[in-house]
PDB file of C-alpha atoms in Angstrom:
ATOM      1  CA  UNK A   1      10.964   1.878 -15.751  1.00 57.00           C
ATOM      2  CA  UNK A   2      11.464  -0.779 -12.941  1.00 67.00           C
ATOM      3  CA  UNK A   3      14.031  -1.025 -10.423  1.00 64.00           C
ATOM      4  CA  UNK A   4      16.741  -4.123 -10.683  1.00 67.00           C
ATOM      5  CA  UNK A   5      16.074  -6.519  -7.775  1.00 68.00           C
ATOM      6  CA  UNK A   6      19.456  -5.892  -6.148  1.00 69.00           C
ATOM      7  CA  UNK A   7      18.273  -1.807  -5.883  1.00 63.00           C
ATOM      8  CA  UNK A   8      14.845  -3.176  -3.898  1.00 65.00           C
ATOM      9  CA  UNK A   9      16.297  -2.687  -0.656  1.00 67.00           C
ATOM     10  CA  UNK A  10      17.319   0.719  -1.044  1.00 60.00           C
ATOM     11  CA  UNK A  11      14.300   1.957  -2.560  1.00 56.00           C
ATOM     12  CA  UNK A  12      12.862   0.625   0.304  1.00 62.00           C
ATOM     13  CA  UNK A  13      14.810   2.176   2.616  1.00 59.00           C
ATOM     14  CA  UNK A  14      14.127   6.083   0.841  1.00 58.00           C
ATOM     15  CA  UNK A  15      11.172   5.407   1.084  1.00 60.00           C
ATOM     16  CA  UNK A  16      10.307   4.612   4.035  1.00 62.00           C
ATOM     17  CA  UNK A  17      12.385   7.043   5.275  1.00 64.00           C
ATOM     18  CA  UNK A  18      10.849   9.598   3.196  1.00 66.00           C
ATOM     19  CA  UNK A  19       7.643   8.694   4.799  1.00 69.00           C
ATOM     20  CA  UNK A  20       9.062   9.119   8.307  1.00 68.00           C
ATOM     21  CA  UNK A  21      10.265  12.345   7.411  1.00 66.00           C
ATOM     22  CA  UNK A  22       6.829  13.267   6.802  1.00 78.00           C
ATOM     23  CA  UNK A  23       4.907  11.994  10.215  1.00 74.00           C
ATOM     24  CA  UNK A  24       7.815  14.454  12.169  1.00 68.00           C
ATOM     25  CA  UNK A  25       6.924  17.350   9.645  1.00 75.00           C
ATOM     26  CA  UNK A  26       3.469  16.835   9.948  1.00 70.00           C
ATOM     27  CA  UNK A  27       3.853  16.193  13.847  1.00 73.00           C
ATOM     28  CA  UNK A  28       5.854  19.085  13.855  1.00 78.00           C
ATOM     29  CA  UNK A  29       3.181  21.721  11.693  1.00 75.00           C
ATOM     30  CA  UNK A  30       0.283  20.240  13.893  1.00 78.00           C
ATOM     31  CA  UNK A  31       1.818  21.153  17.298  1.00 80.00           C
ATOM     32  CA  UNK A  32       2.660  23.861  16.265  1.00 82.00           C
ATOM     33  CA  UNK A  33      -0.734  24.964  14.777  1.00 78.00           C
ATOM     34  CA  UNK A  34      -2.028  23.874  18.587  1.00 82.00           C
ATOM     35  CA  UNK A  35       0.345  26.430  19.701  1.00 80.00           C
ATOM     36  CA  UNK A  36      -1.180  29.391  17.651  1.00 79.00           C
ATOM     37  CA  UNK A  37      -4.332  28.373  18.745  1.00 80.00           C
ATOM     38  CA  UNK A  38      -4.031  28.818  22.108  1.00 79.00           C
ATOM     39  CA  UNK A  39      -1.731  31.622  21.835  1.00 72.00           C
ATOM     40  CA  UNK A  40      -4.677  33.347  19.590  1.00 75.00           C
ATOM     41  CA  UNK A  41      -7.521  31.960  22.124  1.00 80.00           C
ATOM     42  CA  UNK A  42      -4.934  33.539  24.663  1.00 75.00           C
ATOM     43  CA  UNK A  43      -4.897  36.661  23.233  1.00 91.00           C
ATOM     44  CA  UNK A  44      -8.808  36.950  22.907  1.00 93.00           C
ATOM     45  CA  UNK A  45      -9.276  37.227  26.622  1.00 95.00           C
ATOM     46  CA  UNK A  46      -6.047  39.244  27.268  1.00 96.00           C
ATOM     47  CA  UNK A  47      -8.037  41.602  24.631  1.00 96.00           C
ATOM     48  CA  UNK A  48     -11.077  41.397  26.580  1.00 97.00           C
ATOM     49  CA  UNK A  49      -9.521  42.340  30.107  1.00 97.00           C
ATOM     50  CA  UNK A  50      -7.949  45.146  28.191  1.00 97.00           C
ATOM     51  CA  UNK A  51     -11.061  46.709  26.774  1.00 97.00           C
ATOM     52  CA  UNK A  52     -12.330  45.911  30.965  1.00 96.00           C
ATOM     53  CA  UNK A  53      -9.457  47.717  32.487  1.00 95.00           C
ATOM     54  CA  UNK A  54      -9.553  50.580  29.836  1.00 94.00           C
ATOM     55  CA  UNK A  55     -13.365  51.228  30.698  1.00 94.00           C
ATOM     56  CA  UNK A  56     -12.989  50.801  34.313  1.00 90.00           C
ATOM     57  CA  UNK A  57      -9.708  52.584  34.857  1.00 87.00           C
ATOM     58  CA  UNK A  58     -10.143  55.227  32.532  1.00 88.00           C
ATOM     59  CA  UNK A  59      -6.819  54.541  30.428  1.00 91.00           C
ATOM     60  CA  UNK A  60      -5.120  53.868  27.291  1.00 94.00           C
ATOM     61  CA  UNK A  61      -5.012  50.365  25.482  1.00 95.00           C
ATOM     62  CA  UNK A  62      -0.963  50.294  26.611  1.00 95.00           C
ATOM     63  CA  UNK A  63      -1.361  51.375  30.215  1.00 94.00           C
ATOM     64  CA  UNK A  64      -4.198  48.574  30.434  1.00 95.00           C
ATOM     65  CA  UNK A  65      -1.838  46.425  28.946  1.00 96.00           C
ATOM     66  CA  UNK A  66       0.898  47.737  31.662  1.00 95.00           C
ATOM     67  CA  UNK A  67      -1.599  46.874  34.472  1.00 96.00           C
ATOM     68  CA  UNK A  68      -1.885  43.594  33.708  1.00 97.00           C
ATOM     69  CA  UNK A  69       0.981  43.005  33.394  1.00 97.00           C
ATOM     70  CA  UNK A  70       1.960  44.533  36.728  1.00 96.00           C
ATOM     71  CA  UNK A  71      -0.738  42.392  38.183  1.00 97.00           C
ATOM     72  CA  UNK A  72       0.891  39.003  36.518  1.00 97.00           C
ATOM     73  CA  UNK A  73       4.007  39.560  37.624  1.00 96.00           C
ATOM     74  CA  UNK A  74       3.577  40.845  41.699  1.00 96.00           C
ATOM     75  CA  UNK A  75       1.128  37.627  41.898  1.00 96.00           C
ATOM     76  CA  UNK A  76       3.461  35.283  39.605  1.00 96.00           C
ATOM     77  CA  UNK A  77       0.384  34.578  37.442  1.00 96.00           C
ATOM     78  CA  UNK A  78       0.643  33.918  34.109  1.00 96.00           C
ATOM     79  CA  UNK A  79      -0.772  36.949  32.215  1.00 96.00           C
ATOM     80  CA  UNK A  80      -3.582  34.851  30.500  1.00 96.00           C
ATOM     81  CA  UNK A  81      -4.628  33.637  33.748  1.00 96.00           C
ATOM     82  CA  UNK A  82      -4.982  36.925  35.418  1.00 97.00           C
ATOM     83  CA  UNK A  83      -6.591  38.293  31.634  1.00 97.00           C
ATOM     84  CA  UNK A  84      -9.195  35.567  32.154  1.00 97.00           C
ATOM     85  CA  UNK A  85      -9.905  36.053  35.704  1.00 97.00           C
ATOM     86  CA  UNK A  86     -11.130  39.226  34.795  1.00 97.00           C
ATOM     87  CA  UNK A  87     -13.053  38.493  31.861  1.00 97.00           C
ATOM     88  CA  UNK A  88     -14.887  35.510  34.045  1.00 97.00           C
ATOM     89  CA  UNK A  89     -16.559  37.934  36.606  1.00 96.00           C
ATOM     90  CA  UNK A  90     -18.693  39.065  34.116  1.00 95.00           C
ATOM     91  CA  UNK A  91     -20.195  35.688  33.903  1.00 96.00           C
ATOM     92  CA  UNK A  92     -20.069  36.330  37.897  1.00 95.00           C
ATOM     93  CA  UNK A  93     -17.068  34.335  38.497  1.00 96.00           C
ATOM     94  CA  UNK A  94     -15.299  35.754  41.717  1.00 96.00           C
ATOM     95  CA  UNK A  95     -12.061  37.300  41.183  1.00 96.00           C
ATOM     96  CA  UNK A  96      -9.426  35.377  43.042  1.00 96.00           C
ATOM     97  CA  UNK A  97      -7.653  36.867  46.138  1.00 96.00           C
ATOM     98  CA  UNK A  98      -4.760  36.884  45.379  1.00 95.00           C
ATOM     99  CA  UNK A  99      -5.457  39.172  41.956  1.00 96.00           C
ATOM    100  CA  UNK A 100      -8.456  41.206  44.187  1.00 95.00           C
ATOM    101  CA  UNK A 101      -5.953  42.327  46.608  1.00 95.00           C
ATOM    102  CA  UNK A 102      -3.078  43.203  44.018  1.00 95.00           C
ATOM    103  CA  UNK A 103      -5.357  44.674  41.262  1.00 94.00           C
ATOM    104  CA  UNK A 104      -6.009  48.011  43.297  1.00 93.00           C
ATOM    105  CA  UNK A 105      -2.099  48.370  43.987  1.00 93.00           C
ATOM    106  CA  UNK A 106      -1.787  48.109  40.360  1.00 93.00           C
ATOM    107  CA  UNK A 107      -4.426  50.712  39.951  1.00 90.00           C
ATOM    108  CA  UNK A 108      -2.364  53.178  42.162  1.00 90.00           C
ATOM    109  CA  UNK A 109       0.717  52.496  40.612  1.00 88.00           C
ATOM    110  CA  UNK A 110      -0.359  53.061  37.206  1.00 83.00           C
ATOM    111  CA  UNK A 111      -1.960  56.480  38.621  1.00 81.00           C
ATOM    112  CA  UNK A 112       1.448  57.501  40.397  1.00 84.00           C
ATOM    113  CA  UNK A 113       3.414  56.945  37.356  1.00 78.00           C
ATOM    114  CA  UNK A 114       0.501  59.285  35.170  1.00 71.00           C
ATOM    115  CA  UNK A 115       1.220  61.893  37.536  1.00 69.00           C
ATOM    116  CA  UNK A 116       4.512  61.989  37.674  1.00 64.00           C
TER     117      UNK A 116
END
């Protein structure tokens, strides 16, 4: 079947529109697939500084969890950042100062609130 002359334009015009609509979804599905993958490269390290803090601590996977997060937020570092500080001094990165001084504070707090 062919398409009268006069129609042309219009087919045209779904077309190409069609194919715009496309590039934006496929835009749109490969941002977002860069998003999981640093969110999942993310969570790797957080992992990692868990399993650290759980073995140096002694504690449970959610109070490790608690004490980073208690770390991230008194230094107003993002959580990843603070997970992959940690996780670089075994590669004998040194830990900055700003996480060395507030990582024992953490530790103490997270004790307190044990004991309580």
């Amino acid at each position: 079947m062919t398409t009268p002359p006069e129609e042309q334009p219009m087919v045209t015009a779904v077309a190409l529109a069609g194919g715009a609509a496309s590039t934006v979804e496929v835009l749109e599905l490969r941002a977002e697939n860069e998003q999981l993958s640093r969110a999942l490269e993310s969570r790797a390290v957080i992992d990692q500084a868990r399993g650290m803090v759980m073995a140096l601590a002694p504690c449970s996977s959610e109070r490790a969890w608690d004490l980073l997060v208690d770390v991230s937020q008194h230094c107003n570092v993002k959580l990843r950042n603070v997970a992959a500080a940690l996780v670089a001094t075994t590669q004998d990165e040194p830990l900055p100062e700003q996480i060395q001084r507030e990582l024992p504070a953490a530790l103490r707090r997270l004790h307190a609130t044990e004991h309580r």
